[in-house]
Short mmCIF file of C-alpha atoms and ligand atoms in Angstrom, two decimals:
data_model
loop_
_atom_site.label_atom_id
_atom_site.label_comp_id
_atom_site.label_asym_id
_atom_site.label_seq_id
_atom_site.Cartn_x
_atom_site.Cartn_y
_atom_site.Cartn_z
CA UNK A 20 2.49 10.48 6.25
CA UNK A 21 4.54 8.03 7.37
CA UNK A 22 8.35 9.08 7.61
CA UNK A 23 10.89 6.87 6.13
CA UNK A 24 11.67 6.59 9.73
CA UNK A 25 13.74 3.61 11.74
CA UNK A 26 11.15 0.96 12.78
CA UNK A 27 9.99 0.90 16.54
CA UNK A 28 10.22 -3.45 16.22
CA UNK A 29 10.38 -6.32 14.54
CA UNK A 30 8.35 -9.49 15.71
CA UNK A 31 8.89 -12.55 13.99
CA UNK A 32 6.25 -15.16 14.24
CA UNK A 33 6.52 -17.05 17.83
CA UNK A 34 8.78 -14.40 19.68
CA UNK A 35 9.45 -11.36 21.52
CA UNK A 36 12.91 -10.85 19.15
CA UNK A 37 14.30 -8.30 17.47
CA UNK A 38 14.37 -10.05 14.20
CA UNK A 39 17.73 -9.76 13.23
CA UNK A 40 17.88 -10.25 9.60
CA UNK A 41 21.25 -11.90 8.07
CA UNK A 42 22.43 -10.04 4.68
CA UNK A 43 23.66 -13.69 2.60
CA UNK A 44 19.66 -14.25 3.50
CA UNK A 45 17.58 -15.10 0.13
CA UNK A 46 15.20 -12.77 0.25
CA UNK A 47 17.61 -9.63 1.81
CA UNK A 48 19.41 -11.20 -2.00
CA UNK A 49 17.16 -11.81 -4.49
CA UNK A 50 14.03 -9.58 -3.24
CA UNK A 51 12.54 -13.16 -2.59
CA UNK A 52 9.68 -12.17 0.44
CA UNK A 53 5.96 -10.84 0.09
CA UNK A 54 4.56 -8.10 1.89
CA UNK A 55 1.62 -6.22 2.64
CA UNK A 56 1.70 -2.21 4.93
CA UNK A 57 -1.45 -2.05 7.07
CA UNK A 58 -2.14 0.68 9.41
CA UNK A 59 -3.74 1.11 12.64
CA UNK A 60 -5.87 4.43 14.11
CA UNK A 61 -6.79 5.24 17.37
CA UNK A 62 -10.35 5.06 18.24
CA UNK A 63 -13.09 5.65 20.01
CA UNK A 64 -12.75 2.06 21.52
CA UNK A 65 -8.90 2.20 21.45
CA UNK A 66 -7.16 0.45 18.96
CA UNK A 67 -7.73 -0.89 15.96
CA UNK A 68 -6.92 -2.06 12.95
CA UNK A 69 -7.95 -0.74 9.20
CA UNK A 70 -9.67 -3.56 6.76
CA UNK A 71 -7.15 -6.21 7.95
CA UNK A 72 -8.78 -8.85 6.19
CA UNK A 73 -8.87 -7.42 3.04
CA UNK A 74 -4.63 -6.63 3.18
CA UNK A 75 -4.01 -10.52 5.52
CA UNK A 76 -6.03 -11.89 2.12
CA UNK A 77 -3.91 -10.23 0.05
CA UNK A 78 -1.17 -11.00 1.24
CA UNK A 79 -1.98 -14.88 1.04
CA UNK A 80 -1.95 -13.56 -2.02
CA UNK A 81 0.97 -12.42 -3.18
CA UNK A 82 2.61 -15.59 -1.85
CA UNK A 83 0.44 -17.71 -4.67
CA UNK A 84 1.21 -15.99 -7.40
CA UNK A 85 4.63 -15.78 -6.44
CA UNK A 86 4.85 -19.61 -5.37
CA UNK A 87 6.33 -18.98 -1.81
CA UNK A 88 5.67 -21.91 0.71
CA UNK A 89 4.61 -21.21 3.68
CA UNK A 90 2.61 -22.27 6.99
CA UNK A 91 -0.23 -19.85 7.65
CA UNK A 92 -3.59 -19.42 7.14
CA UNK A 93 -5.76 -16.32 7.18
CA UNK A 94 -6.27 -16.68 11.05
CA UNK A 95 -2.76 -17.04 11.99
CA UNK A 96 -1.53 -14.18 10.06
CA UNK A 97 -4.56 -12.48 12.15
CA UNK A 98 -3.46 -13.44 15.44
CA UNK A 99 -0.48 -12.56 14.49
CA UNK A 100 -0.47 -8.73 13.21
CA UNK A 101 -2.42 -8.12 15.99
CA UNK A 102 -0.93 -9.51 19.42
CA UNK A 103 2.29 -7.34 16.97
CA UNK A 104 -0.16 -3.73 17.27
CA UNK A 105 -0.77 -4.90 20.72
CA UNK A 106 3.09 -5.27 21.63
CA UNK A 107 4.33 -2.55 20.08
CA UNK A 108 2.00 -0.40 22.73
CA UNK A 109 1.47 2.23 19.23
CA UNK A 110 -2.27 3.29 19.15
CA UNK A 111 -1.14 5.02 15.23
CA UNK A 112 1.25 2.68 13.79
CA UNK A 113 2.18 1.26 10.18
CA UNK A 114 2.37 -2.92 10.44
CA UNK A 115 4.62 -4.92 7.43
CA UNK A 116 4.00 -7.90 7.42
CA UNK A 117 6.70 -9.40 5.60
CA UNK A 118 7.03 -13.21 4.65
CA UNK A 119 10.57 -13.26 4.21
CA UNK A 120 13.10 -16.84 3.83
CA UNK A 121 15.66 -15.75 6.82
CA UNK A 122 18.38 -19.10 4.79
CA UNK A 123 21.58 -18.35 3.29
CA UNK A 124 20.53 -20.53 0.73
CA UNK A 125 20.89 -18.92 -2.89
CA UNK A 126 18.73 -21.24 -4.98
CA UNK A 127 15.86 -19.47 -6.78
CA UNK A 128 13.63 -22.29 -6.78
CA UNK A 129 11.16 -21.70 -3.70
CA UNK A 130 9.95 -24.77 -2.64
CA UNK A 131 13.65 -25.27 -1.14
CA UNK A 132 13.15 -22.45 1.27
CA UNK A 133 11.28 -22.13 4.40
CA UNK A 134 9.64 -18.75 5.04
CA UNK A 135 8.39 -16.84 7.86
CA UNK A 136 6.59 -14.60 8.92
CA UNK A 137 7.43 -11.26 10.74
CA UNK A 138 5.82 -7.84 10.95
CA UNK A 139 8.04 -4.94 11.03
CA UNK A 140 5.81 -1.20 12.97
CA UNK A 141 6.05 1.55 12.12
CA UNK A 142 4.86 4.87 14.38
CA UNK A 143 1.72 6.11 12.01
CA UNK A 144 2.83 10.05 12.04
CA UNK A 145 0.43 13.00 11.84
CA UNK A 146 -2.51 12.40 10.82
CA UNK A 147 -5.03 15.53 9.09
CA UNK A 148 -2.72 17.04 6.15
CA UNK A 149 -3.39 14.76 3.51
CA UNK A 150 -1.01 17.00 1.85
CA UNK A 151 -1.55 20.50 2.36
CA UNK A 152 -0.67 22.36 -1.05
CA UNK A 153 -0.47 19.30 -3.34
CA UNK A 154 3.18 17.14 -3.69
CA UNK A 155 4.93 18.21 -7.23
CA UNK A 156 4.41 14.32 -10.29
CA UNK A 157 5.67 13.80 -12.64
CA UNK A 158 5.03 11.32 -15.66
CA UNK A 159 8.08 9.05 -15.20
CA UNK A 160 9.50 7.60 -18.61
CA UNK A 161 10.52 4.15 -16.61
CA UNK A 162 7.00 1.96 -16.87
CA UNK A 163 5.45 -0.30 -14.59
CA UNK A 164 7.07 -3.87 -15.69
CA UNK A 165 4.37 -5.87 -17.47
CA UNK A 166 1.71 -8.20 -15.58
CA UNK A 167 3.62 -10.72 -18.55
CA UNK A 168 6.79 -10.06 -17.23
CA UNK A 169 5.88 -11.09 -13.28
CA UNK A 170 2.56 -11.27 -11.06
CA UNK A 171 0.69 -7.49 -10.80
CA UNK A 172 -0.64 -8.69 -8.21
CA UNK A 173 1.89 -9.59 -6.12
CA UNK A 174 3.11 -7.18 -3.32
CA UNK A 175 7.16 -8.55 -3.73
CA UNK A 176 9.90 -6.74 -2.03
CA UNK A 177 12.12 -7.28 -5.59
CA UNK A 178 9.49 -5.24 -7.49
CA UNK A 179 10.48 -2.23 -5.61
CA UNK A 180 13.85 -2.33 -6.63
CA UNK A 181 11.76 -0.73 -10.58
CA UNK A 182 9.48 1.40 -7.76
CA UNK A 183 12.69 3.17 -6.65
CA UNK A 184 14.85 3.31 -9.67
CA UNK A 185 11.26 5.74 -10.69
CA UNK A 186 10.84 7.40 -7.69
CA UNK A 187 15.38 8.23 -7.73
CA UNK A 188 14.65 9.53 -10.83
CA UNK A 189 11.72 11.81 -10.10
CA UNK A 190 12.85 13.05 -6.54
CA UNK A 191 16.25 14.21 -8.41
CA UNK A 192 15.16 16.06 -10.82
CA UNK A 193 12.71 18.02 -7.73
CA UNK A 194 9.69 16.24 -8.12
CA UNK A 195 7.75 14.14 -4.47
CA UNK A 196 6.99 11.31 -6.74
CA UNK A 197 6.89 9.82 -10.38
CA UNK A 198 3.27 8.31 -12.34
CA UNK A 199 4.05 5.50 -14.36
CA UNK A 200 2.71 4.32 -17.16
CA UNK A 201 1.80 0.39 -18.29
CA UNK A 202 4.50 -1.13 -20.18
CA UNK A 203 2.57 -2.53 -22.78
CA UNK A 204 -0.76 0.00 -23.33
CA UNK A 205 1.69 3.34 -21.81
CA UNK A 206 -1.37 3.99 -20.27
CA UNK A 207 -1.51 5.67 -16.67
CA UNK A 208 -1.15 2.67 -14.33
CA UNK A 209 -0.32 4.20 -10.49
CA UNK A 210 2.51 6.25 -9.60
CA UNK A 211 5.80 3.97 -7.48
CA UNK A 212 3.45 2.97 -4.75
CA UNK A 213 0.34 4.03 -4.48
CA UNK A 214 -3.16 4.80 -7.04
CA UNK A 215 -4.43 7.21 -8.79
CA UNK A 216 -6.83 8.68 -9.35
CA UNK A 217 -8.05 11.98 -11.43
CA UNK A 218 -11.37 13.83 -11.64
CA UNK A 219 -13.06 15.60 -14.39
CA UNK A 220 -15.85 17.63 -13.92
CA UNK A 221 -16.40 15.91 -11.15
CA UNK A 222 -15.90 12.95 -12.00
CA UNK A 223 -13.84 10.59 -10.65
CA UNK A 224 -11.91 8.14 -12.32
CA UNK A 225 -9.08 5.40 -11.43
CA UNK A 226 -7.65 2.56 -13.93
CA UNK A 227 -8.83 -0.18 -14.23
CA UNK A 228 -7.28 -3.12 -12.93
CA UNK A 229 -7.15 -3.80 -16.76
CA UNK A 230 -4.05 -1.93 -16.79
CA UNK A 231 -3.17 -3.86 -13.91
CA UNK A 232 -2.31 -1.14 -11.20
CA UNK A 233 -2.42 -3.19 -7.40
CA UNK A 234 -5.52 -3.66 -6.48
CA UNK A 235 -5.26 -0.89 -3.75
CA UNK A 236 -6.82 -1.71 -0.51
CA UNK A 237 -6.77 2.57 0.30
CA UNK A 238 -8.48 2.82 -3.66
CA UNK A 239 -11.02 0.09 -3.19
CA UNK A 240 -12.91 2.69 0.05
CA UNK A 241 -12.32 5.76 -2.09
CA UNK A 242 -14.83 3.74 -5.03
CA UNK A 243 -17.24 2.54 -1.50
CA UNK A 244 -16.88 6.49 0.17
CA UNK A 245 -17.72 7.69 -3.80
CA UNK A 246 -20.31 6.26 -4.41
CA UNK A 247 -22.09 6.75 -0.70
CA UNK A 248 -21.26 10.94 -1.11
CA UNK A 249 -23.36 10.13 -5.18
CA UNK A 250 -19.38 11.19 -6.82
CA UNK A 251 -19.52 9.36 -10.33
CA UNK A 252 -16.60 7.23 -9.73
CA UNK A 253 -15.29 4.71 -12.60
CA UNK A 254 -12.85 2.70 -13.43
CA UNK A 255 -11.79 2.72 -16.66
CA UNK A 256 -8.29 3.33 -18.77
CA UNK A 257 -6.54 6.63 -18.72
CA UNK A 258 -4.28 8.08 -21.61
CA UNK A 259 -2.02 10.46 -20.20
CA UNK A 260 -3.46 12.79 -21.97
CA UNK A 261 -6.52 12.74 -19.96
CA UNK A 262 -4.50 12.42 -16.62
CA UNK A 263 -2.92 15.99 -17.61
CA UNK A 264 -6.06 17.53 -18.51
CA UNK A 265 -7.92 16.57 -15.76
CA UNK A 266 -8.92 19.22 -12.00
CA UNK A 267 -7.75 17.49 -9.79
CA UNK A 268 -6.04 14.13 -9.62
CA UNK A 269 -4.87 12.30 -5.83
CA UNK A 270 -3.11 9.38 -5.26
CA UNK A 271 -3.68 7.17 -2.79
CA UNK A 272 -2.22 4.11 -0.35
CA UNK A 273 -1.97 3.36 3.50
CA UNK A 274 0.89 4.64 4.36
CA UNK A 275 1.08 7.63 2.55
CA UNK A 276 -3.36 7.50 2.86
CA UNK A 277 -5.08 10.47 0.18
CA UNK A 278 -1.98 12.77 -1.79
CA UNK A 279 -3.55 15.82 -3.25
CA UNK A 280 -1.26 16.30 -6.39
CA UNK A 281 -0.47 19.68 -6.84
CA UNK A 282 1.48 20.32 -10.16
CA UNK A 283 1.97 17.53 -13.55
CA UNK A 284 5.45 18.69 -14.41
CA UNK A 285 4.65 22.15 -13.13
CA UNK A 286 1.87 22.43 -14.78
CA UNK A 287 -0.19 23.39 -11.22
CA UNK A 288 -3.70 22.37 -10.91
CA UNK A 289 -4.71 25.18 -7.98
CA UNK A 290 -5.46 24.63 -5.26
CA UNK A 291 -8.78 23.81 -5.19
CA UNK A 292 -10.18 20.14 -5.04
CA UNK A 293 -13.64 20.24 -3.91
CA UNK A 294 -13.70 16.12 -4.32
CA UNK A 295 -10.71 15.49 -3.03
CA UNK A 296 -11.64 17.80 0.41
CA UNK A 297 -15.76 15.78 0.45
CA UNK A 298 -13.32 11.90 -0.34
CA UNK A 299 -10.60 13.41 2.60
CA UNK A 300 -13.68 13.75 5.30
CA UNK A 301 -15.14 10.62 4.46
CA UNK A 302 -12.40 8.40 4.94
CA UNK A 303 -10.69 9.75 7.76
CA UNK A 304 -14.32 9.50 9.82
CA UNK A 305 -14.46 6.00 9.12
CA UNK A 306 -10.69 5.19 9.39
CA UNK A 307 -10.27 7.06 13.32
CA UNK A 308 -13.57 4.69 13.35
CA UNK A 309 -16.39 8.44 13.50
CA UNK A 310 -17.95 6.31 10.24
CA UNK A 311 -20.57 3.96 12.26
CA UNK A 312 -21.92 2.75 9.44
CA UNK A 313 -17.92 1.50 8.24
CA UNK A 314 -17.26 0.58 11.69
CA UNK A 315 -16.23 -3.59 10.32
CA UNK A 316 -13.50 -2.37 8.15
CA UNK A 317 -11.69 -1.93 12.10
CA UNK A 318 -11.47 -4.71 13.73
CA UNK A 319 -10.11 -3.98 17.69
CA UNK A 320 -6.89 -4.97 18.50
CA UNK A 321 -6.82 -7.46 22.37
CA UNK A 322 -5.24 -5.23 25.37
CA UNK A 323 -2.95 -7.67 26.07
CA UNK A 324 -0.99 -9.48 23.21
CA UNK A 325 -2.46 -13.09 22.15
CA UNK A 326 0.88 -15.50 22.67
N1 PMP B 22 0.36 0.17 -5.93
C1 PMP B 22 1.92 0.19 -5.02
C2 PMP B 22 2.53 -0.95 -6.24
C3 PMP B 22 1.36 0.43 -3.71
O1 PMP B 22 2.85 0.10 -3.43
C4 PMP B 22 1.07 0.30 -3.24
C5 PMP B 22 0.96 0.03 -1.58
N2 PMP B 22 0.83 -0.91 -0.97
C6 PMP B 22 -0.87 0.96 -3.78
C7 PMP B 22 -0.47 0.36 -4.82
C8 PMP B 22 -1.64 0.73 -3.20
O2 PMP B 22 -2.05 -0.08 -2.20
P1 PMP B 22 -2.79 -0.01 -0.03
O3 PMP B 22 -4.07 1.27 -0.99
O4 PMP B 22 -4.07 -1.13 -0.87
O5 PMP B 22 -1.43 0.46 0.16
#
């Protein structure tokens, strides 16, 4: 898991500068930035970025949904992010490219602003535990902001204040994370920064995109791996009562990877998670390049940064 440690570098597009974000910056003041969280893994052939193009396509989509003007296409973003990974010198790391407006201008018409790319880098942290005995989650009273209030598929910094409110309240009550329900549907959507999966009688389920969870890249990876393994899996509506009655629950996200849920509102799920364990083994093999059938998910980091 990524510990909330300090990042090791900020690499602004086209410069070697460590970033200095002005406190007056529009994106700082109003949360008007879009970003991605991407992982780079140590593989037998050197460091490689996991599902880079899917992350960058989502970054471009977030910018489009929010109305952020910027000069980057997918190829240029790929070049910048790989260069940042190469310059970090880290084999296992977590990269956050962010499109942000540094201007100390307080307007809300984003067309007036100039957005630029910076890539923040954190060390990757220890791998392979996947949460051990499992985390403690609660179902939050705070619902996910509706897609009718804000584009749900935009990964924008401002929306994470809503996640922070739910997470902070859960943590103060002794939980590790909170499951959030849809504002209008009342159904399970996702955790504060991760997608959620539930297993019942050997069948894997995750909320469908119609209920507006983020279209997580780890979520998509798990669905593919489940198909590879012959584990029946479905996207669909999940009621809170169905989640509470699940045999296994786990969370998925780039930073935290796959995390076993040990209890939900103090109802223990037990230590046995056969579906989770199989998915974890397949996930580890895929991200570290040991599973040759998913090598296309890995983009090698160039040895020398391409300036
Ligand atoms: N939902 C939310 C709200 C998130 O912030 C994240 C993390 N990006 C996810 C789900 C998981 O998405 P991914 O697997 O693409 O990291």
